[in-house]
Amino acid sequence: MTEINQMNCNATNNNDCSSTNNQIHHKDTILNSFNPYSSRVIDLGNGQLIGGGYFQTIAGPCSVEGEHIFELASFLKSCGVSILRGGAFKPRTCPDSFQGLGKRGLELLSKAGHENSMLTISEIMSEGDIELYHDIDILQVGARNCQNYSLLKALGKTDKPVLLKRGMATTIDELLSCARYITQSGNERVILCERGIRTFERKTRNTFDISAIAALHEECDFPIVADPSHATGLADLVAPCTLSAIACGADGVQIEVHENPQAALSDKEQALTPEQFKNLMCDVQTMHNFLTK
Ligand code: PEP
Ligand code: MN
């Protein structure tokens, strides 16, 4: 994977897609018919903000698989990503599937983040694990734990931002109630994430509920992140769904990237290659430029 840091953007526009600062501020949009962005600005640490027009791209592998995370982190940083994702305790449907590297995965993620001046985010599945996440900057609650109220209350007592993913059968109102479990326990730094819901459609892994992004903005002031990777489950659909989420008012996106998707230990069908990701980041910049006065 040594060549990925040198890769150039091949988009047919003049954007500087290799910016090392992806903190895009796009509050002043050209849109007249709706107010697309959250009013709550969340300080994620390290000078990184989300919401209120501050946009973030979160990217990384589904699972931290080992030392690969270092080169991947450095590549993502070169694309302008400031928040590195990677699962260590994985909620796998099948107990025989790779379950993540656990504590070692968190250590590798944190080290890769520090080395590249990136914030880190990883899914936490149990309140008993909070101590293990000491060096992780943002705690992710996965779809399967969206309504795990004891976990939500415990995370409400931490001093870390929480990215709360919508459950695959959770309504918008239920998601908002879940967020209140965190805020009522004292933690106001909540980010919501639309990652697709389960419907009758089987062509995609889930159904990307893009309307939820706009609907949530009407109902609350939390920043909303879209996760087109889990919403679609298919790498080819990640780019169009990312761009549509931005047009719909997403304050950020979370995208799975792997240096060799076919060899990924989890979610290989939806992972973007480094080249695909780099091209998408160019398109994300183009979309921001288009939407901004
Ligand atoms: C993940 O982000 O790796 C994940 C498991 O996502 P979700 O909880 O949305 O399925
Ligand atoms: Mn995944």
Coordinates of C-alpha atoms and ligand atoms in Angstrom, one line a residue:
M1 CA 0.0 0.0 0.0
T2 CA 3.0 2.2 -0.1
E3 CA 1.9 4.2 -3.2
I4 CA -1.4 5.5 -1.9
N5 CA 0.1 8.6 -0.2
Q6 CA 1.4 9.8 -3.6
M7 CA -1.9 9.3 -5.4
N8 CA -3.3 12.4 -7.1
C9 CA -6.8 13.4 -7.4
N10 CA -8.1 12.7 -10.9
A11 CA -11.3 14.6 -10.6
T12 CA -12.0 17.0 -13.5
N13 CA -12.2 20.1 -11.4
N14 CA -9.8 22.6 -9.9
N15 CA -10.4 21.8 -6.3
D16 CA -7.5 21.4 -3.9
C17 CA -8.5 17.9 -2.8
S18 CA -5.3 17.2 -1.0
S19 CA -5.9 19.8 1.7
T20 CA -4.8 18.7 5.1
N21 CA -7.6 20.6 6.8
N22 CA -11.0 19.2 6.1
Q23 CA -12.8 21.5 8.4
I24 CA -15.1 22.9 5.8
H25 CA -17.4 25.7 7.0
H26 CA -20.4 26.0 4.7
K27 CA -23.0 27.8 6.8
D28 CA -23.8 30.3 4.0
T29 CA -25.4 28.1 1.5
I30 CA -27.1 29.0 -1.8
L31 CA -30.2 27.2 -0.6
N32 CA -33.4 29.2 0.0
S33 CA -36.0 26.6 0.7
F34 CA -34.6 25.0 3.9
N35 CA -32.0 25.5 6.6
P36 CA -29.8 22.5 6.1
Y37 CA -27.4 22.5 9.1
S38 CA -27.6 21.9 12.8
S39 CA -27.5 24.9 15.1
R40 CA -25.5 23.0 17.7
V41 CA -21.8 23.2 17.2
I42 CA -19.9 20.4 18.9
D43 CA -16.2 20.8 19.9
L44 CA -14.8 17.3 19.2
G45 CA -11.3 18.3 20.5
N46 CA -8.1 19.1 18.8
G47 CA -9.7 22.2 17.3
Q48 CA -12.2 20.1 15.3
L49 CA -15.9 21.2 15.2
I50 CA -19.0 19.6 13.8
G51 CA -22.4 21.2 13.2
G52 CA -23.5 24.8 12.6
G53 CA -22.0 24.6 9.1
Y54 CA -18.8 22.8 10.2
F55 CA -18.5 19.6 8.2
Q56 CA -16.4 16.5 9.0
T57 CA -15.6 13.4 7.1
I58 CA -14.9 10.4 9.4
A59 CA -13.1 7.6 7.6
G60 CA -11.3 4.3 8.2
P61 CA -11.7 0.6 8.1
C62 CA -14.6 -1.2 9.4
S63 CA -12.3 -3.1 11.8
V64 CA -8.8 -2.3 13.0
E65 CA -7.0 -5.5 11.7
G66 CA -3.5 -4.7 12.8
E67 CA -0.6 -2.5 11.7
H68 CA -2.3 -1.6 8.4
I69 CA -4.1 1.1 10.3
F70 CA -0.9 3.3 10.4
E71 CA -0.5 3.6 6.6
L72 CA -4.3 3.9 6.1
A73 CA -4.4 6.7 8.7
S74 CA -1.6 8.6 7.0
F75 CA -3.3 8.3 3.7
L76 CA -6.7 9.5 5.0
K77 CA -5.0 12.4 6.7
S78 CA -3.4 13.3 3.4
C79 CA -6.9 13.4 1.9
G80 CA -8.0 15.9 4.6
V81 CA -9.7 13.6 7.0
S82 CA -9.4 14.6 10.7
I83 CA -11.3 11.8 12.3
L84 CA -10.1 8.2 12.0
R85 CA -12.6 5.4 12.6
G86 CA -12.0 1.7 13.3
G87 CA -13.8 -1.0 15.1
A88 CA -12.1 -2.9 17.9
F89 CA -15.1 -4.6 19.6
K90 CA -17.2 -5.6 16.7
P91 CA -20.9 -6.4 16.8
R92 CA -21.0 -9.2 14.3
T93 CA -24.2 -10.9 13.3
C94 CA -22.5 -14.3 13.2
P95 CA -20.4 -15.4 16.3
D96 CA -17.9 -17.2 14.0
S97 CA -17.0 -13.9 12.2
F98 CA -14.0 -11.8 13.1
Q99 CA -14.9 -10.1 16.4
G100 CA -12.3 -7.4 16.4
L101 CA -8.9 -7.1 18.1
G102 CA -10.5 -5.7 21.3
K103 CA -8.2 -3.7 23.6
R104 CA -5.3 -4.1 21.1
G105 CA -7.4 -2.7 18.4
L106 CA -8.2 0.4 20.4
E107 CA -4.4 0.9 21.2
L108 CA -3.5 0.6 17.5
L109 CA -6.3 3.1 16.5
S110 CA -5.3 5.6 19.2
K111 CA -1.6 5.4 18.2
A112 CA -2.4 5.8 14.5
G113 CA -4.6 8.8 15.3
H114 CA -2.0 10.5 17.5
E115 CA 0.8 9.9 14.9
N116 CA -1.3 11.7 12.3
S117 CA -2.8 14.3 14.5
M118 CA -6.3 12.8 14.0
L119 CA -9.1 12.3 16.4
T120 CA -10.3 8.7 16.8
I121 CA -13.7 7.1 17.0
S122 CA -14.6 3.5 17.8
E123 CA -17.8 1.6 18.7
I124 CA -18.4 0.8 22.4
M125 CA -20.7 -2.1 23.1
S126 CA -20.8 -2.2 26.9
E127 CA -20.6 0.3 29.7
G128 CA -18.2 -2.0 31.4
D129 CA -15.6 -1.2 28.7
I130 CA -15.6 2.6 29.1
E131 CA -12.2 2.6 30.9
L132 CA -10.7 0.9 27.8
Y133 CA -11.7 3.8 25.7
H134 CA -9.6 6.3 27.7
D135 CA -7.4 7.2 24.7
I136 CA -10.3 7.2 22.1
D137 CA -11.7 10.7 21.4
I138 CA -15.3 9.9 20.3
L139 CA -17.5 7.0 21.4
Q140 CA -19.7 5.4 18.8
V141 CA -22.9 3.7 19.8
G142 CA -23.7 1.2 17.0
A143 CA -27.1 0.5 15.5
R144 CA -27.6 -2.6 17.5
N145 CA -27.1 -0.7 20.8
C146 CA -29.1 2.4 19.9
Q147 CA -31.7 1.5 22.5
N148 CA -29.4 0.1 25.1
Y149 CA -30.5 2.6 27.7
S150 CA -28.0 1.6 30.4
L151 CA -25.2 2.1 27.9
L152 CA -26.6 5.5 26.8
K153 CA -26.9 6.6 30.5
A154 CA -23.4 5.6 31.2
L155 CA -22.0 7.4 28.2
G156 CA -24.0 10.4 29.3
K157 CA -21.8 10.5 32.3
T158 CA -18.5 10.5 30.3
D159 CA -16.8 13.7 29.0
K160 CA -16.5 12.4 25.5
P161 CA -18.6 13.2 22.4
V162 CA -21.0 10.4 21.5
L163 CA -22.0 9.5 17.9
L164 CA -25.3 7.7 18.3
K165 CA -26.3 5.6 15.3
R166 CA -29.9 5.0 14.4
G167 CA -31.0 1.4 15.1
M168 CA -32.1 -0.5 12.0
A169 CA -35.7 -0.6 13.4
T170 CA -35.7 2.7 15.3
T171 CA -38.0 5.5 14.3
I172 CA -36.9 9.1 14.2
D173 CA -38.8 9.9 17.4
E174 CA -37.3 6.9 19.2
L175 CA -33.8 7.9 18.1
L176 CA -34.4 11.4 19.6
S177 CA -35.5 9.8 22.9
C178 CA -32.3 7.7 22.9
A179 CA -30.3 10.9 22.5
R180 CA -32.1 12.4 25.5
Y181 CA -30.9 9.5 27.6
I182 CA -27.4 10.8 26.9
T183 CA -28.1 14.4 27.4
Q184 CA -30.2 13.9 30.6
S185 CA -27.2 12.1 32.1
G186 CA -25.2 15.3 31.6
N187 CA -23.5 14.9 28.2
E188 CA -24.6 17.4 25.6
R189 CA -22.0 16.5 23.0
V190 CA -24.3 14.1 20.9
I191 CA -24.1 13.6 17.2
L192 CA -26.8 11.5 15.5
C193 CA -26.0 9.1 12.6
E194 CA -28.4 7.9 9.9
R195 CA -27.0 4.6 8.7
G196 CA -29.9 3.0 7.0
I197 CA -33.0 1.2 8.2
R198 CA -34.3 -2.3 7.5
T199 CA -37.0 -2.5 4.9
F200 CA -38.3 -5.1 2.5
E201 CA -35.6 -4.1 -0.1
R202 CA -32.8 -6.6 -0.3
K203 CA -30.8 -5.1 -3.1
T204 CA -29.0 -2.9 -0.6
R205 CA -27.9 -4.0 2.9
N206 CA -30.3 -1.4 4.4
T207 CA -32.4 1.4 3.0
F208 CA -30.7 4.8 3.3
D209 CA -33.3 7.0 4.9
I210 CA -32.1 10.3 3.5
S211 CA -35.3 12.1 4.5
A212 CA -34.3 11.4 8.1
I213 CA -31.5 13.9 7.8
A214 CA -33.8 16.8 7.0
A215 CA -36.4 15.5 9.4
L216 CA -34.0 15.3 12.3
H217 CA -32.8 18.9 11.6
E218 CA -36.4 20.0 12.0
E219 CA -36.8 18.2 15.3
C220 CA -33.5 18.8 17.1
D221 CA -30.3 20.8 17.0
F222 CA -27.8 17.9 17.1
P223 CA -25.4 17.6 14.2
I224 CA -26.3 14.7 11.8
V225 CA -23.8 12.4 10.3
A226 CA -24.7 10.1 7.4
D227 CA -23.1 6.7 7.0
P228 CA -23.6 5.6 3.4
S229 CA -21.3 2.6 3.8
H230 CA -23.6 0.7 6.2
A231 CA -26.7 2.2 4.7
T232 CA -26.1 0.6 1.3
G233 CA -23.5 -2.1 2.0
L234 CA -22.2 -1.6 -1.6
A235 CA -19.1 0.3 -2.4
D236 CA -20.5 1.6 -5.8
L237 CA -23.4 3.3 -4.0
V238 CA -21.3 5.0 -1.4
A239 CA -20.3 8.1 -3.5
P240 CA -23.8 9.0 -4.8
C241 CA -25.3 8.5 -1.3
T242 CA -22.6 10.6 0.3
L243 CA -23.2 13.5 -2.1
S244 CA -27.0 13.3 -1.7
A245 CA -26.6 13.3 2.1
I246 CA -24.6 16.5 1.9
A247 CA -27.2 18.1 -0.3
C248 CA -29.8 17.0 2.3
G249 CA -28.0 18.8 5.1
A250 CA -25.6 16.2 6.7
D251 CA -23.1 17.8 9.0
G252 CA -20.7 15.0 8.3
V253 CA -20.3 11.6 6.7
Q254 CA -18.7 8.4 7.9
I255 CA -17.1 6.2 5.2
E256 CA -15.4 2.8 5.4
V257 CA -12.1 2.6 3.6
H258 CA -9.7 -0.4 3.3
E259 CA -6.4 -0.7 1.5
N260 CA -7.6 -4.0 0.0
P261 CA -11.4 -4.3 0.4
Q262 CA -11.6 -7.9 -0.9
A263 CA -9.3 -9.0 2.0
A264 CA -11.1 -7.0 4.7
L265 CA -12.0 -9.0 7.7
S266 CA -15.4 -7.3 8.0
D267 CA -17.8 -5.4 5.6
K268 CA -15.6 -5.9 2.6
E269 CA -18.4 -5.3 0.0
Q270 CA -18.9 -1.7 1.2
A271 CA -15.3 -0.6 1.7
L272 CA -13.9 2.0 -0.7
T273 CA -10.4 1.6 -2.0
P274 CA -8.0 4.5 -1.3
E275 CA -8.4 5.6 -4.9
Q276 CA -12.1 5.6 -4.7
F277 CA -12.0 7.5 -1.5
K278 CA -9.7 10.1 -2.8
N279 CA -11.9 10.7 -5.8
L280 CA -15.0 10.9 -3.5
M281 CA -13.2 13.5 -1.4
C282 CA -12.8 15.6 -4.5
D283 CA -16.5 15.3 -5.2
V284 CA -17.3 16.2 -1.6
Q285 CA -15.3 19.4 -2.0
T286 CA -17.1 20.1 -5.3
M287 CA -20.4 19.7 -3.6
H288 CA -19.5 22.0 -0.8
N289 CA -18.3 24.6 -3.3
F290 CA -21.5 24.3 -5.2
L291 CA -23.6 24.7 -2.1
T292 CA -21.7 27.6 -0.6
K293 CA -22.0 31.2 -1.5
Ligands
PEP1 C1 -19.8 0.1 12.2 O1 -19.8 1.4 12.1 O2 -18.8 -0.6 12.0 C2 -21.0 -0.6 12.4 C3 -21.1 -1.8 12.9 O3 -22.1 0.1 12.1 P1 -23.6 -0.1 12.5 O4 -23.7 0.0 13.9 O5 -24.3 1.1 11.8 O6 -24.1 -1.4 11.9
MN2 MN -18.6 -1.9 9.2

